[in-house]
PDB file of C-alpha atoms in Angstrom:
ATOM      1  CA  MET F   1      -4.723  12.655  -0.168  1.00  0.00           C
ATOM      2  CA  ARG F   2      -7.383  13.932   1.929  1.00  0.00           C
ATOM      3  CA  THR F   3      -7.659  14.843   5.489  1.00  0.00           C
ATOM      4  CA  SER F   4     -10.877  14.703   7.403  1.00  0.00           C
ATOM      5  CA  ALA F   5     -11.594  17.034  10.485  1.00  0.00           C
ATOM      6  CA  MET F   6      -9.977  14.594  12.411  1.00  0.00           C
ATOM      7  CA  ARG F   7      -6.901  14.920  10.578  1.00  0.00           C
ATOM      8  CA  ILE F   8      -6.675  11.445   9.461  1.00  0.00           C
ATOM      9  CA  SER F   9      -4.886  11.152   5.703  1.00  0.00           C
ATOM     10  CA  LYS F  10      -6.776   9.390   3.227  1.00  0.00           C
ATOM     11  CA  ASP F  11      -5.925   8.032  -0.615  1.00  0.00           C
ATOM     12  CA  GLU F  12      -8.311   9.528  -2.441  1.00  0.00           C
ATOM     13  CA  THR F  13      -9.168   6.935  -4.401  1.00  0.00           C
ATOM     14  CA  SER F  14      -9.781   4.570  -2.027  1.00  0.00           C
ATOM     15  CA  GLY F  15     -10.470   6.228   0.611  1.00  0.00           C
ATOM     16  CA  LEU F  16      -8.453   4.047   3.439  1.00  0.00           C
ATOM     17  CA  PRO F  17      -6.517   5.694   5.825  1.00  0.00           C
ATOM     18  CA  THR F  18      -2.656   5.975   4.479  1.00  0.00           C
ATOM     19  CA  MET F  19      -1.299   4.693   8.503  1.00  0.00           C
ATOM     20  CA  LEU F  20      -3.715   1.661   7.632  1.00  0.00           C
ATOM     21  CA  VAL F  21      -2.634   1.325   4.409  1.00  0.00           C
ATOM     22  CA  GLN F  22       1.459   1.347   5.689  1.00  0.00           C
ATOM     23  CA  ALA F  23       0.615  -1.305   8.461  1.00  0.00           C
ATOM     24  CA  ILE F  24      -0.672  -4.128   6.470  1.00  0.00           C
ATOM     25  CA  LEU F  25       2.792  -3.480   3.767  1.00  0.00           C
ATOM     26  CA  VAL F  26       4.510  -3.433   7.098  1.00  0.00           C
ATOM     27  CA  ALA F  27       2.683  -6.757   8.204  1.00  0.00           C
ATOM     28  CA  VAL F  28       3.519  -7.710   4.007  1.00  0.00           C
ATOM     29  CA  VAL F  29       7.590  -6.904   4.144  1.00  0.00           C
ATOM     30  CA  LEU F  30       7.812  -8.362   7.940  1.00  0.00           C
ATOM     31  CA  MET F  31       5.461 -11.958   6.925  1.00  0.00           C
ATOM     32  CA  ILE F  32       7.913 -12.344   4.197  1.00  0.00           C
ATOM     33  CA  GLY F  33      10.902 -11.456   5.970  1.00  0.00           C
ATOM     34  CA  GLU F  34      10.321 -13.448   8.543  1.00  0.00           C
ATOM     35  CA  LEU F  35       9.819 -16.477   5.851  1.00  0.00           C
ATOM     36  CA  ILE F  36      12.963 -15.970   4.450  1.00  0.00           C
ATOM     37  CA  SER F  37      15.154 -15.648   8.018  1.00  0.00           C
ATOM     38  CA  ALA F  38      13.788 -18.630  10.039  1.00  0.00           C
ATOM     39  CA  PRO F  39      16.593 -20.864   8.695  1.00  0.00           C
ATOM     40  CA  ILE F  40      18.608 -18.031  11.589  1.00  0.00           C
ATOM     41  CA  TYR F  41      16.125 -18.880  14.409  1.00  0.00           C
ATOM     42  CA  VAL F  42      15.930 -22.441  13.379  1.00  0.00           C
ATOM     43  CA  SER F  43      19.697 -22.405  13.933  1.00  0.00           C
ATOM     44  CA  LEU F  44      20.614 -20.465  17.079  1.00  0.00           C
ATOM     45  CA  GLN F  45      19.430 -24.224  18.487  1.00  0.00           C
ATOM     46  CA  PRO F  46      18.917 -26.873  16.260  1.00  0.00           C
ATOM     47  CA  GLY F  47      16.734 -28.795  16.558  1.00  0.00           C
ATOM     48  CA  VAL F  48      14.398 -27.592  18.882  1.00  0.00           C
ATOM     49  CA  PHE F  49      12.085 -26.003  16.055  1.00  0.00           C
ATOM     50  CA  PRO F  50      10.835 -27.662  12.370  1.00  0.00           C
ATOM     51  CA  LEU F  51      11.416 -24.585   9.651  1.00  0.00           C
ATOM     52  CA  LEU F  52       8.134 -23.560   8.499  1.00  0.00           C
ATOM     53  CA  PRO F  53       5.634 -24.272  12.548  1.00  0.00           C
ATOM     54  CA  TRP F  54       8.770 -21.636  13.484  1.00  0.00           C
ATOM     55  CA  ALA F  55       8.305 -19.488  10.270  1.00  0.00           C
ATOM     56  CA  ALA F  56       4.174 -19.365  11.563  1.00  0.00           C
ATOM     57  CA  VAL F  57       5.256 -18.710  14.673  1.00  0.00           C
ATOM     58  CA  ALA F  58       7.418 -15.269  13.562  1.00  0.00           C
ATOM     59  CA  TRP F  59       4.398 -14.266  11.146  1.00  0.00           C
ATOM     60  CA  LEU F  60       2.350 -14.430  15.181  1.00  0.00           C
ATOM     61  CA  LEU F  61       5.156 -12.018  16.323  1.00  0.00           C
ATOM     62  CA  ALA F  62       5.694 -10.261  13.198  1.00  0.00           C
ATOM     63  CA  ILE F  63       2.175  -8.997  12.437  1.00  0.00           C
ATOM     64  CA  GLY F  64       1.804  -8.231  16.166  1.00  0.00           C
ATOM     65  CA  PHE F  65       4.401  -5.715  16.386  1.00  0.00           C
ATOM     66  CA  ALA F  66       2.584  -4.169  13.075  1.00  0.00           C
ATOM     67  CA  TYR F  67      -0.509  -4.163  13.998  1.00  0.00           C
ATOM     68  CA  VAL F  68      -0.219  -2.626  17.227  1.00  0.00           C
ATOM     69  CA  VAL F  69       3.015  -1.598  18.517  1.00  0.00           C
ATOM     70  CA  GLY F  70       3.413  -0.825  13.994  1.00  0.00           C
ATOM     71  CA  PHE F  71       0.796   1.939  13.897  1.00  0.00           C
ATOM     72  CA  ALA F  72       2.493   3.441  17.221  1.00  0.00           C
ATOM     73  CA  LEU F  73       5.837   3.382  15.513  1.00  0.00           C
ATOM     74  CA  LEU F  74       4.058   5.103  11.822  1.00  0.00           C
ATOM     75  CA  TRP F  75       2.319   8.170  14.059  1.00  0.00           C
ATOM     76  CA  CYS F  76       6.476   8.489  14.810  1.00  0.00           C
ATOM     77  CA  ALA F  77       7.821   8.145  12.064  1.00  0.00           C
ATOM     78  CA  GLU F  78       4.974  10.691  10.496  1.00  0.00           C
ATOM     79  CA  SER F  79       5.622  13.529  13.582  1.00  0.00           C
ATOM     80  CA  PHE F  80       9.413  13.024  12.697  1.00  0.00           C
ATOM     81  CA  ALA F  81       9.183  13.127   9.136  1.00  0.00           C
ATOM     82  CA  TYR F  82       6.457  15.095   8.556  1.00  0.00           C
ATOM     83  CA  ARG F  83       8.784  18.405   7.840  1.00  0.00           C
ATOM     84  CA  LEU F  84      12.083  17.031   5.964  1.00  0.00           C
ATOM     85  CA  LYS F  85      11.937  17.044   2.872  1.00  0.00           C
ATOM     86  CA  ALA F  86      10.070  14.201   1.138  1.00  0.00           C
ATOM     87  CA  LYS F  87      13.339  12.110   0.425  1.00  0.00           C
ATOM     88  CA  ALA F  88      13.914  12.368   2.997  1.00  0.00           C
ATOM     89  CA  GLN F  89      11.129  11.396   5.003  1.00  0.00           C
ATOM     90  CA  PRO F  90      11.430   7.343   4.283  1.00  0.00           C
ATOM     91  CA  LEU F  91      14.872   7.399   5.757  1.00  0.00           C
ATOM     92  CA  ILE F  92      12.984   9.201   9.322  1.00  0.00           C
ATOM     93  CA  TYR F  93      10.476   6.084   8.495  1.00  0.00           C
ATOM     94  CA  ALA F  94      13.341   3.403   7.916  1.00  0.00           C
ATOM     95  CA  VAL F  95      16.328   4.731  11.049  1.00  0.00           C
ATOM     96  CA  ILE F  96      12.468   4.086  13.142  1.00  0.00           C
ATOM     97  CA  GLY F  97      11.311   0.872  11.895  1.00  0.00           C
ATOM     98  CA  ALA F  98      15.121  -0.880  11.945  1.00  0.00           C
ATOM     99  CA  VAL F  99      15.396   0.282  15.732  1.00  0.00           C
ATOM    100  CA  SER F 100      11.927  -0.653  17.294  1.00  0.00           C
ATOM    101  CA  PHE F 101      12.227  -4.090  15.477  1.00  0.00           C
ATOM    102  CA  ALA F 102      15.415  -4.936  16.125  1.00  0.00           C
ATOM    103  CA  VAL F 103      14.787  -3.789  19.929  1.00  0.00           C
ATOM    104  CA  TRP F 104      11.465  -6.499  19.227  1.00  0.00           C
ATOM    105  CA  THR F 105      13.033  -9.231  17.820  1.00  0.00           C
ATOM    106  CA  ALA F 106      15.372  -8.937  21.021  1.00  0.00           C
ATOM    107  CA  TRP F 107      12.804  -9.107  23.457  1.00  0.00           C
ATOM    108  CA  VAL F 108       9.476 -10.630  22.288  1.00  0.00           C
ATOM    109  CA  VAL F 109      11.202 -13.162  19.357  1.00  0.00           C
ATOM    110  CA  LEU F 110      13.729 -13.964  21.689  1.00  0.00           C
ATOM    111  CA  GLY F 111      12.105 -14.420  24.409  1.00  0.00           C
ATOM    112  CA  ILE F 112       9.407 -16.442  23.870  1.00  0.00           C
ATOM    113  CA  MET F 113      11.745 -18.772  21.896  1.00  0.00           C
ATOM    114  CA  ASN F 114      14.837 -18.964  24.830  1.00  0.00           C
ATOM    115  CA  MET F 115      10.767 -19.643  26.945  1.00  0.00           C
ATOM    116  CA  ILE F 116      10.635 -22.864  24.701  1.00  0.00           C
ATOM    117  CA  PHE F 117      14.057 -23.584  25.686  1.00  0.00           C
ATOM    118  CA  VAL F 118      14.038 -23.736  28.856  1.00  0.00           C
ATOM    119  CA  ARG F 119      10.937 -25.957  29.259  1.00  0.00           C
ATOM    120  CA  VAL F 120      12.567 -28.237  26.556  1.00  0.00           C
ATOM    121  CA  GLY F 121      15.228 -28.603  28.117  1.00  0.00           C
ATOM    122  CA  MET F 122      17.877 -26.844  26.778  1.00  0.00           C
ATOM    123  CA  ALA F 123      19.993 -23.221  27.803  1.00  0.00           C
ATOM    124  CA  PRO F 124      18.069 -19.870  26.512  1.00  0.00           C
ATOM    125  CA  VAL F 125      20.163 -17.865  23.641  1.00  0.00           C
ATOM    126  CA  SER F 126      23.264 -16.820  24.308  1.00  0.00           C
ATOM    127  CA  SER F 127      24.379 -12.770  23.905  1.00  0.00           C
ATOM    128  CA  GLN F 128      26.228 -14.081  21.321  1.00  0.00           C
ATOM    129  CA  ALA F 129      23.935 -15.726  19.203  1.00  0.00           C
ATOM    130  CA  MET F 130      21.485 -13.176  19.736  1.00  0.00           C
ATOM    131  CA  ILE F 131      23.711 -10.579  17.606  1.00  0.00           C
ATOM    132  CA  PRO F 132      22.683 -12.932  14.448  1.00  0.00           C
ATOM    133  CA  ALA F 133      18.837 -12.518  15.357  1.00  0.00           C
ATOM    134  CA  VAL F 134      19.012  -8.275  16.373  1.00  0.00           C
ATOM    135  CA  VAL F 135      20.412  -7.817  13.383  1.00  0.00           C
ATOM    136  CA  ASN F 136      18.039  -9.932  11.477  1.00  0.00           C
ATOM    137  CA  GLY F 137      15.601  -7.956  12.766  1.00  0.00           C
ATOM    138  CA  ALA F 138      16.571  -4.344  12.747  1.00  0.00           C
ATOM    139  CA  VAL F 139      16.842  -5.749   8.520  1.00  0.00           C
ATOM    140  CA  LEU F 140      13.169  -6.680   7.939  1.00  0.00           C
ATOM    141  CA  GLY F 141      12.135  -3.622  10.150  1.00  0.00           C
ATOM    142  CA  LEU F 142      14.643  -1.279   7.829  1.00  0.00           C
ATOM    143  CA  CYS F 143      12.591  -2.805   4.917  1.00  0.00           C
ATOM    144  CA  ALA F 144       9.149  -2.968   6.011  1.00  0.00           C
ATOM    145  CA  PHE F 145       9.040   0.786   6.759  1.00  0.00           C
ATOM    146  CA  PHE F 146      11.018   2.180   4.128  1.00  0.00           C
ATOM    147  CA  VAL F 147       8.433   0.259   2.079  1.00  0.00           C
ATOM    148  CA  ALA F 148       6.052   1.408   3.503  1.00  0.00           C
ATOM    149  CA  ALA F 149       6.982   4.724   3.439  1.00  0.00           C
ATOM    150  CA  THR F 150       8.004   4.435  -0.379  1.00  0.00           C
ATOM    151  CA  VAL F 151       5.107   1.957  -1.473  1.00  0.00           C
ATOM    152  CA  THR F 152       1.687   3.416   0.011  1.00  0.00           C
ATOM    153  CA  PRO F 153       1.007   5.711  -2.032  1.00  0.00           C
ATOM    154  CA  ARG F 154       1.004   3.675  -4.506  1.00  0.00           C
ATOM    155  CA  ILE F 155      -0.095   0.344  -3.364  1.00  0.00           C
ATOM    156  CA  ALA F 156      -3.228   2.632  -1.608  1.00  0.00           C
ATOM    157  CA  LYS F 157      -4.431   2.897  -4.464  1.00  0.00           C
ATOM    158  CA  HIS F 158      -5.454  -0.653  -5.484  1.00  0.00           C
ATOM    159  CA  ARG F 159      -8.078  -0.943  -2.055  1.00  0.00           C
ATOM    160  CA  ALA F 160      -9.041  -4.905  -3.206  1.00  0.00           C
ATOM    161  CA  ALA F 161      -5.033  -5.860  -3.047  1.00  0.00           C
ATOM    162  CA  VAL F 162      -4.857  -3.727   0.659  1.00  0.00           C
ATOM    163  CA  ILE F 163      -8.221  -5.298   1.856  1.00  0.00           C
ATOM    164  CA  ILE F 164      -7.219  -9.035   0.149  1.00  0.00           C
ATOM    165  CA  MET F 165      -2.903  -8.625   1.908  1.00  0.00           C
ATOM    166  CA  GLY F 166      -4.551  -7.376   4.756  1.00  0.00           C
ATOM    167  CA  ILE F 167      -6.928 -11.231   5.070  1.00  0.00           C
ATOM    168  CA  VAL F 168      -3.334 -12.570   4.350  1.00  0.00           C
ATOM    169  CA  THR F 169      -1.707 -11.015   7.417  1.00  0.00           C
ATOM    170  CA  ILE F 170      -4.283 -11.742   9.785  1.00  0.00           C
ATOM    171  CA  LEU F 171      -4.716 -15.672   8.159  1.00  0.00           C
ATOM    172  CA  ALA F 172      -0.957 -15.984   8.535  1.00  0.00           C
ATOM    173  CA  ALA F 173      -1.094 -15.045  12.071  1.00  0.00           C
ATOM    174  CA  ALA F 174      -3.637 -16.899  12.678  1.00  0.00           C
ATOM    175  CA  LEU F 175      -1.749 -19.627  11.611  1.00  0.00           C
ATOM    176  CA  GLY F 176       1.233 -18.855  13.913  1.00  0.00           C
ATOM    177  CA  GLY F 177      -1.193 -18.635  17.142  1.00  0.00           C
ATOM    178  CA  TYR F 178      -2.426 -21.471  16.179  1.00  0.00           C
ATOM    179  CA  VAL F 179       1.083 -23.195  15.571  1.00  0.00           C
ATOM    180  CA  LEU F 180       2.095 -21.400  18.934  1.00  0.00           C
ATOM    181  CA  SER F 181      -0.141 -22.736  20.893  1.00  0.00           C
ATOM    182  CA  GLN F 182      -0.072 -26.563  19.942  1.00  0.00           C
ATOM    183  CA  MET F 183       3.390 -25.783  20.619  1.00  0.00           C
ATOM    184  CA  MET F 184       3.080 -24.994  24.618  1.00  0.00           C
ATOM    185  CA  GLN F 185       0.091 -27.695  24.918  1.00  0.00           C
ATOM    186  CA  VAL F 186       2.850 -30.395  23.784  1.00  0.00           C
ATOM    187  CA  LEU F 187       5.578 -28.446  26.537  1.00  0.00           C
ATOM    188  CA  GLY F 188       2.790 -28.642  29.254  1.00  0.00           C
TER     189      GLY F 188
END
């Protein structure tokens, strides 16, 4: 990895900024994780969300996290892990990812779900029902940041693959935004 005058580390082969590749990997892992774990969220209030539309909304929220909050958290993880041995660095990333995405899940994801639940006349998610969702968020964040810390050096060499992954995540977030806007329009 080479470093420019502004101290932005880049892959020597592709020239892609390391942190951008990490954020894209975080977005991809969270997107896959949200698709797999969508039944957990849908089961919080059965009958409110169809499975795939909720997965699309979850993609919007997860990808938004990766590209907005994730950049700052990746920088934080890099700062904390900088002086550690290489083998310990992914653990710092994983812990930061777990804590941050658990908090994001509790405040943002469940907040949006509760907003929709209340609009359809249902009770918000109970604190007991929040636990599986928050634990799921922690696991997804842990996996996403761990993958970003460990896989980036290998995947960053493949510029076209990284660009395709970035485009796919943006399209998935756009789909989620459309689905959420349609839900909100129906709910008035």
